[in-house]
Coordinates of C-alpha atoms in Angstrom, one line a residue:
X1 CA 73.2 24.8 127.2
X2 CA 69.6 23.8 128.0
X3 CA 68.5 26.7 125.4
X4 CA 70.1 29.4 127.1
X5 CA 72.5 31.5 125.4
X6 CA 74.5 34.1 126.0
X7 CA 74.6 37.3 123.5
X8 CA 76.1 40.5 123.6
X9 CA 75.5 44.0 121.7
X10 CA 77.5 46.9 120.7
X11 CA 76.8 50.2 121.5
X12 CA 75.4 51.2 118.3
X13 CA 72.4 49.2 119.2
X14 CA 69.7 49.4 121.2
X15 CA 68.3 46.4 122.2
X16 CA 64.8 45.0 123.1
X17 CA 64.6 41.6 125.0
X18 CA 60.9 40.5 124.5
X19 CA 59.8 37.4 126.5
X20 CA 56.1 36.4 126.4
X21 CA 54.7 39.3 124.8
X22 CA 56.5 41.6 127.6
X23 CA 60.1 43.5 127.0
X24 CA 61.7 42.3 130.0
X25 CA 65.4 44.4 128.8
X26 CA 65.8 47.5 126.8
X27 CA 68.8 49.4 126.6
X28 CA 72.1 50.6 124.3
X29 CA 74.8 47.8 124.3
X30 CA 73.4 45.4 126.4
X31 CA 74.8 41.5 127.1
X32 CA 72.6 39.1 128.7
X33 CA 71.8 35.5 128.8
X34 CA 68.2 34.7 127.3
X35 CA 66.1 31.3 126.6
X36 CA 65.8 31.1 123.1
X37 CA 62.8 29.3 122.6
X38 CA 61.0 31.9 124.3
X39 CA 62.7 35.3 123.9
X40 CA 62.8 37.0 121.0
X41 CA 65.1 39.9 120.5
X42 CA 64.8 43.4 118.4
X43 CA 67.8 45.6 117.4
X44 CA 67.7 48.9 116.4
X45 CA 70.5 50.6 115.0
X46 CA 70.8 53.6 117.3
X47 CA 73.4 55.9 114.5
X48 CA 72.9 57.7 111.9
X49 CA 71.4 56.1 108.9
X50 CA 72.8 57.2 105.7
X51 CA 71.0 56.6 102.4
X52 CA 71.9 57.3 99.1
X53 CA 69.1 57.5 96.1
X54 CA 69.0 58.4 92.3
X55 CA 65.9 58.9 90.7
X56 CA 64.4 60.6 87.1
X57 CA 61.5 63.3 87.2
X58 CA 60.1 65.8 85.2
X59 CA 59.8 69.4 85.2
X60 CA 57.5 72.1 84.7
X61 CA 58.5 72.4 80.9
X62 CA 58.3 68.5 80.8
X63 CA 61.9 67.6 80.6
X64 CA 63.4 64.6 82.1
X65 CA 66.0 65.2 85.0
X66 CA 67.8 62.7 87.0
X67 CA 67.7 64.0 90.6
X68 CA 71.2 62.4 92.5
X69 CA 71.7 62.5 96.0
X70 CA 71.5 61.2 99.6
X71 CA 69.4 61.7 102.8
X72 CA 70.0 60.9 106.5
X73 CA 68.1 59.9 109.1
X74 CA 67.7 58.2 112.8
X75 CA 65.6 56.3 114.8
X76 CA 64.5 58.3 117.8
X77 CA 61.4 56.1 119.1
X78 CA 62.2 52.9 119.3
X79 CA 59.0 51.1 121.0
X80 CA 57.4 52.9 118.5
X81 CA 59.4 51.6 115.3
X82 CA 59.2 48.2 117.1
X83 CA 55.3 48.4 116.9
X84 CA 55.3 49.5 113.4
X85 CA 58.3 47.2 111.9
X86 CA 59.9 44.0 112.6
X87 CA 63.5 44.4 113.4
X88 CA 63.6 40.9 115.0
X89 CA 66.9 39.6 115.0
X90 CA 68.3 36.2 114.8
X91 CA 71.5 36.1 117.0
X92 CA 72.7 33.2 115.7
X93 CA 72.4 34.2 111.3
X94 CA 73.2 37.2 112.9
X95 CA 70.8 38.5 110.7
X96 CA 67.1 40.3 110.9
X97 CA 64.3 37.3 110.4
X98 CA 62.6 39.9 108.0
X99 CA 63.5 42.7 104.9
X100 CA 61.4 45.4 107.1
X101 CA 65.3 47.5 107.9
X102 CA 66.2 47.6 104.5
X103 CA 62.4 48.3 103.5
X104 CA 62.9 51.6 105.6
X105 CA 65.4 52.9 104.1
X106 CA 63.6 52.2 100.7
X107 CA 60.1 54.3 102.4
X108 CA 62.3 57.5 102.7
X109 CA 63.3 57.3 99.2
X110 CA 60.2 56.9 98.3
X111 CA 59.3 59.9 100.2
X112 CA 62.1 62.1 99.3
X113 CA 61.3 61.2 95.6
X114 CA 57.6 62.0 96.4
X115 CA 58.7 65.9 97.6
X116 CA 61.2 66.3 95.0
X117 CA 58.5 65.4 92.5
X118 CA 56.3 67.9 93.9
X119 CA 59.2 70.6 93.5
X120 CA 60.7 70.1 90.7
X121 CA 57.1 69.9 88.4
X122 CA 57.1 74.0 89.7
X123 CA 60.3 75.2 88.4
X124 CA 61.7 75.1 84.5
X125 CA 64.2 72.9 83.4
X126 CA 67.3 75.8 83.7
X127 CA 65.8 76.9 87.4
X128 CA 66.0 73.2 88.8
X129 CA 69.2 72.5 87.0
X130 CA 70.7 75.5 88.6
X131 CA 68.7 75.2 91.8
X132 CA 70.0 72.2 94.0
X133 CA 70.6 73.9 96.9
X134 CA 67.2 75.3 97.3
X135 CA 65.8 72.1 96.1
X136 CA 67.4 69.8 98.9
X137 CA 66.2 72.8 101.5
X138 CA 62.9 72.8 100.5
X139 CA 62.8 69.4 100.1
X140 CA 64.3 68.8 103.7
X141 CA 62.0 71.1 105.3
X142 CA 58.8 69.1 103.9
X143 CA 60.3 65.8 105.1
X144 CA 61.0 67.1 108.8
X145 CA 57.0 68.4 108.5
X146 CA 55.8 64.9 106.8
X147 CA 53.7 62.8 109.5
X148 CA 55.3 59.5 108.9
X149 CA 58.3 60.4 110.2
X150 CA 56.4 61.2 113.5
X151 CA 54.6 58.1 112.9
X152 CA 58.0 55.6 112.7
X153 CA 59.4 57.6 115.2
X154 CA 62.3 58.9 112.5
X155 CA 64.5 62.0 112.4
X156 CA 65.9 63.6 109.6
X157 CA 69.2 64.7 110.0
X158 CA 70.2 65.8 106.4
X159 CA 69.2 66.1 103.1
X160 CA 71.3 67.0 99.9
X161 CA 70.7 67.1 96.6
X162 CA 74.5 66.1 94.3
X163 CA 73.1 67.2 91.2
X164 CA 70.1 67.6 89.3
X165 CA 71.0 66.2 85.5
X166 CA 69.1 66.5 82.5
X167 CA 69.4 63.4 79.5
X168 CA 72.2 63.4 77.2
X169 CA 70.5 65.4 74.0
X170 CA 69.0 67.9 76.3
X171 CA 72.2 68.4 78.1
X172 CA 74.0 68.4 74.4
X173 CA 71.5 71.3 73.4
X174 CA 71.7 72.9 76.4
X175 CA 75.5 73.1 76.2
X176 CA 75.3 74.1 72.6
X177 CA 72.6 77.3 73.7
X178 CA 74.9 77.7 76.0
X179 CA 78.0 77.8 73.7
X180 CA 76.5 79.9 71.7
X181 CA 74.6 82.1 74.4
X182 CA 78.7 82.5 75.5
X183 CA 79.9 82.7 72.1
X184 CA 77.2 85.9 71.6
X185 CA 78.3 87.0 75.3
X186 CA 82.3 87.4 74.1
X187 CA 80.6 88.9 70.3
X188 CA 79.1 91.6 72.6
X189 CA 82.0 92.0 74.9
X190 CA 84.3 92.3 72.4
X191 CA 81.8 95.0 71.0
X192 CA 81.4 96.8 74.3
X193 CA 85.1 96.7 74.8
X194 CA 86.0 98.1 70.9
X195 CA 83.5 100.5 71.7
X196 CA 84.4 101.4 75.2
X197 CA 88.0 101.5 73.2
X198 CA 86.9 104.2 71.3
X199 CA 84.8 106.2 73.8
X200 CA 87.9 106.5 75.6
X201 CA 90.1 107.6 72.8
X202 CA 87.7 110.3 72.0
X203 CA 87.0 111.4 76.1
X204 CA 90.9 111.5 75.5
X205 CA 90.5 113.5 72.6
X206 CA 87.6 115.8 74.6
X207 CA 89.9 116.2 77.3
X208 CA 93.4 117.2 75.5
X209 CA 91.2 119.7 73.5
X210 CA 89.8 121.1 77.1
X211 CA 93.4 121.1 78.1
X212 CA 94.2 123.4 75.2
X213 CA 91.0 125.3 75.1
X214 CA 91.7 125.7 79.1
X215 CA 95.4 126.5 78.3
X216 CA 94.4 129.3 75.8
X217 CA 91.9 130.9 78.4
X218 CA 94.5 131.2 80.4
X219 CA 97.0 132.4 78.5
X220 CA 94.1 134.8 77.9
X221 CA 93.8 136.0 81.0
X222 CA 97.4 136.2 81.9
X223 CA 97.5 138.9 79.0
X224 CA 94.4 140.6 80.0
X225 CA 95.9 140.4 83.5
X226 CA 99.6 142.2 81.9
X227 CA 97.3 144.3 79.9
X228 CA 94.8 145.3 82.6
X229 CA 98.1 145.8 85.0
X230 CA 99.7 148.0 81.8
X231 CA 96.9 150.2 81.7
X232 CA 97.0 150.8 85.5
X233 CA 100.3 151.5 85.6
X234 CA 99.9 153.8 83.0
X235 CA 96.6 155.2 84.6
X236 CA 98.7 155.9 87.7
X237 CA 101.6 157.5 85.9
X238 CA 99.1 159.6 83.5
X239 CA 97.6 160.6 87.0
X240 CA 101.1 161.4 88.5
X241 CA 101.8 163.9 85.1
X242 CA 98.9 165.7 85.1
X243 CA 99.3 166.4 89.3
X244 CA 102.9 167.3 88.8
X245 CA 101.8 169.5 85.8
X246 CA 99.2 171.2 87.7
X247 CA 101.8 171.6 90.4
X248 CA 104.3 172.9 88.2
X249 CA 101.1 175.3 86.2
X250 CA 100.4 176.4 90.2
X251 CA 104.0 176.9 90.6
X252 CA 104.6 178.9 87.8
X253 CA 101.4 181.2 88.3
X254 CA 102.7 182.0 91.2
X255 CA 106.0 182.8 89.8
X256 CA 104.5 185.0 87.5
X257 CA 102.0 186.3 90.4
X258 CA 105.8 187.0 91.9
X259 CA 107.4 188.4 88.8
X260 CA 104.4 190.7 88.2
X261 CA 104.4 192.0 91.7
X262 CA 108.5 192.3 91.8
X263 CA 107.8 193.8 88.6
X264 CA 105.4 195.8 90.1
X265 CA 107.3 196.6 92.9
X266 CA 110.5 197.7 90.7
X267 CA 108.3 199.9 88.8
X268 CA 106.9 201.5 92.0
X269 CA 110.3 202.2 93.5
X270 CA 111.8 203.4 90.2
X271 CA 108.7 206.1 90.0
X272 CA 109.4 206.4 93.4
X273 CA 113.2 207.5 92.6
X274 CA 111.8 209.0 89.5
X275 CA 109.8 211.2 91.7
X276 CA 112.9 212.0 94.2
X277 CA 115.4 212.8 91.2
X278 CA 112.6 215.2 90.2
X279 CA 112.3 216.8 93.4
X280 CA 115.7 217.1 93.7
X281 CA 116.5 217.9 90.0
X282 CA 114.1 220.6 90.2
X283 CA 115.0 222.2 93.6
X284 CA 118.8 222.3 92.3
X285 CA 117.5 223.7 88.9
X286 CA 118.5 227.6 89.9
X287 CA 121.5 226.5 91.8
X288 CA 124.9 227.5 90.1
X289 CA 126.6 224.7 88.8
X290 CA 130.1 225.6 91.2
X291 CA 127.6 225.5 94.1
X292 CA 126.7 221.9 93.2
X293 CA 130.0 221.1 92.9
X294 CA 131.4 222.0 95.9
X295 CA 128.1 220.3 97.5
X296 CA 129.6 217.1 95.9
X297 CA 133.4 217.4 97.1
X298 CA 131.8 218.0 100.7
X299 CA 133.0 215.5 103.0
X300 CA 135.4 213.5 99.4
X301 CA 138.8 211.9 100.3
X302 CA 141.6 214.1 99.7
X303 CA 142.7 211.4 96.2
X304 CA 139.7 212.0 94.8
X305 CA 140.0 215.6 95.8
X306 CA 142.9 216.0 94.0
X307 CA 142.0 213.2 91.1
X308 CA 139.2 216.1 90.2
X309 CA 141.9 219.1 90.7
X310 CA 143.8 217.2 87.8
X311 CA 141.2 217.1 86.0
X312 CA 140.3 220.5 85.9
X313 CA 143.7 221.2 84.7
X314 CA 143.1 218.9 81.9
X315 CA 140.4 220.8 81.2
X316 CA 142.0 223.8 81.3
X317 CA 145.3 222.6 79.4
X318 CA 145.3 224.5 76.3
X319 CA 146.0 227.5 79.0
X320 CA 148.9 225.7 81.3
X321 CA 151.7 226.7 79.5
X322 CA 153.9 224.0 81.7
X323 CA 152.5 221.5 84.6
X324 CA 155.3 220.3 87.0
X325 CA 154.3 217.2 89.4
X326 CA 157.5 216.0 91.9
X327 CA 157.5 212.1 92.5
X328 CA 157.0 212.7 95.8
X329 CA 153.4 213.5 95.2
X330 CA 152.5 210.9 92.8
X331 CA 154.2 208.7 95.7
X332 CA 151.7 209.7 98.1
X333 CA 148.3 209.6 95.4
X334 CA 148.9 206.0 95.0
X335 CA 147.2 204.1 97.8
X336 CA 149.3 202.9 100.8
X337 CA 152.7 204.3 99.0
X338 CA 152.5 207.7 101.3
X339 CA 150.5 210.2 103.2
X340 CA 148.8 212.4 100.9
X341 CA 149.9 215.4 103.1
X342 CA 153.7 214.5 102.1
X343 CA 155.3 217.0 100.6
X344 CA 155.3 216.5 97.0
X345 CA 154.6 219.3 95.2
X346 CA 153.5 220.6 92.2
X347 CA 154.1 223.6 90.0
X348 CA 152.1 224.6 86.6
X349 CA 153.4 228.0 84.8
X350 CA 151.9 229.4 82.2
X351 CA 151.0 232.3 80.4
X352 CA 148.2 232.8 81.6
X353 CA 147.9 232.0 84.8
X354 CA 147.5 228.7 87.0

């Protein structure tokens, strides 16, 4: 009514209400009334910006890549992008008077294309296929240091490269080095392996021989050990013969030492009786032989006694003419049968006498 209208924002935006050259309202969200003939409004979009891009470059070995991926951003200074850019919007299009929003979008493409031109023309065409990653953080850090992102009043919040994609013949020859780089890689593992095969069939070999070779030594040794035990037993037993033989040779030197001196000994006493016999032979050698004999029937039992008397008479029997003996005194000459004083008697006659 009367040219005043009434408007209100989300709180995505941040809005600038400029009314004679002056901002009269700034803030996030805002809803006012204005006079439209003489207030002019700029909205910035206060979120995350999000901008996709796809572009071709060249490497260091001059191949064409196609570099895929997306970059966001926000607007942090908004007085400033307001000086810089028109984001004057038309509430009733509900639509920005001017291309300058989508023109910014189209600047940091140009700029990220700009850095990744400058990266990718100092690596190979294998290095910046392989290398996105690092790419998009290099990348990212020159875009955060670039002044016309401090000029607009801009922040980068992300980078990332998608891929980095060579043309269709280069990737076709790039898959066929590959194929056949892989092809050459399973040639040589299949080698290595038939060779690792057979290095282990002949450690296995090596090590079943030096288990037999080992098994023999010791074998070896065990007999050396029986034979080495043999001999000392042997040793020992040799050594317990010749001590029991020079104890027995000790023992019977000192028999003989023993049977020499009883020898000795016997030899002495038989000179000795020798000697005595003599001396006694020889002081009996005038002595009449009846005079001897009656020295040897001194102190005779009565049986022998009369054992000799009976043998005199035998002696003398060519000159008993007859020899009478009672039973009464053969009673009495055996022993324990009768007193020898009984009184058996006994009568000889002869011719010539008794």
């Amino acid at each position: 009514m009367f040219g005043f209208e009434f408007v209100k924002f989300q709180p995505s935006d941040y809005i600038i209400q400029v009314k004679n050259g002056k901002v009269v309202k700034e803030g996030v969200g805002l809803s006012f009334y204005y006079y439209e003939r003489a207030s002019s409004v700029v909205v910035i979009p206060i979120s995350s910006i999000d901008v996709p891009f796809m572009f071709e470059e060249i490497t260091r070995d001059y191949q064409t890549v196609t570099v895929q991926g997306q970059l966001t951003y926000r607007i942090v200074d908004y007085r400033k992008m307001m000086e810089i850019m028109n984001y004057t919007y038309n509430i009733k299009k509900k639509a920005y008077i001017s291309d300058d929003p989508l023109k910014l979008s189209q600047r940091m493409i140009q700029l990220a294309k700009v850095l990744t031109k400058k990266q990718l023309a100092q690596l190979p065409l294998k290095e910046a296929i392989q290398s996105s990653e690092r790419l998009a953080k290099m990348i990212r850090q020159d875009i955060s240091q670039h002044e016309e992102l401090t000029k607009l009043g801009i922040e980068l919040m992300g980078l990332s490269i998608l891929a980095v994609l060579p043309n269709k013949e280069t990737m076709r020859a790039l898959e066929a080095q590959s194929r056949e780089q892989m092809l050459q890689d399973a040639d040589e593992a299949l080698y290595v392996r038939r060779n690792s095969s057979i290095e282990q069939e002949r450690r296995v070999k090596e090590n079943e021989l030096n288990t037999d070779i080992a098994v023999e030594l010791k074998k070896r040794q065990i007999r050396e050990a029986q034979l080495d035990a043999e001999r000392s037993v042997r040793q020992k037993q040799n050594e317990l013969k010749e001590v029991q033989l020079q104890f027995d040779t000790q023992l019977e030197e000192k028999k003989q030492a023993i049977i020499e001196l009883a020898a000795a000994n016997r030899r002495s006493e038989a000179d000795a009786k020798a000697y005595e016999l003599a001396a006694v032979m020889k002081s009996l050698h005038d002595t009449q032989p009846y005079v001897l004999q009656a020295m040897t029937n001194m102190g005779m039992d009565s049986n022998k006694l009369i054992a000799i008397a009976f043998q005199e008479m035998a002696e003398k029997a060519e000159r008993i003419g007859q020899l009478n003996i009672s039973p009464d005194l053969l009673q009495s000459l055996i022993p324990g049968a009768g007193n020898a004083s009984g009184s058996g008697k006994a009568e000889a006659r002869g011719g010539a006498g008794r």
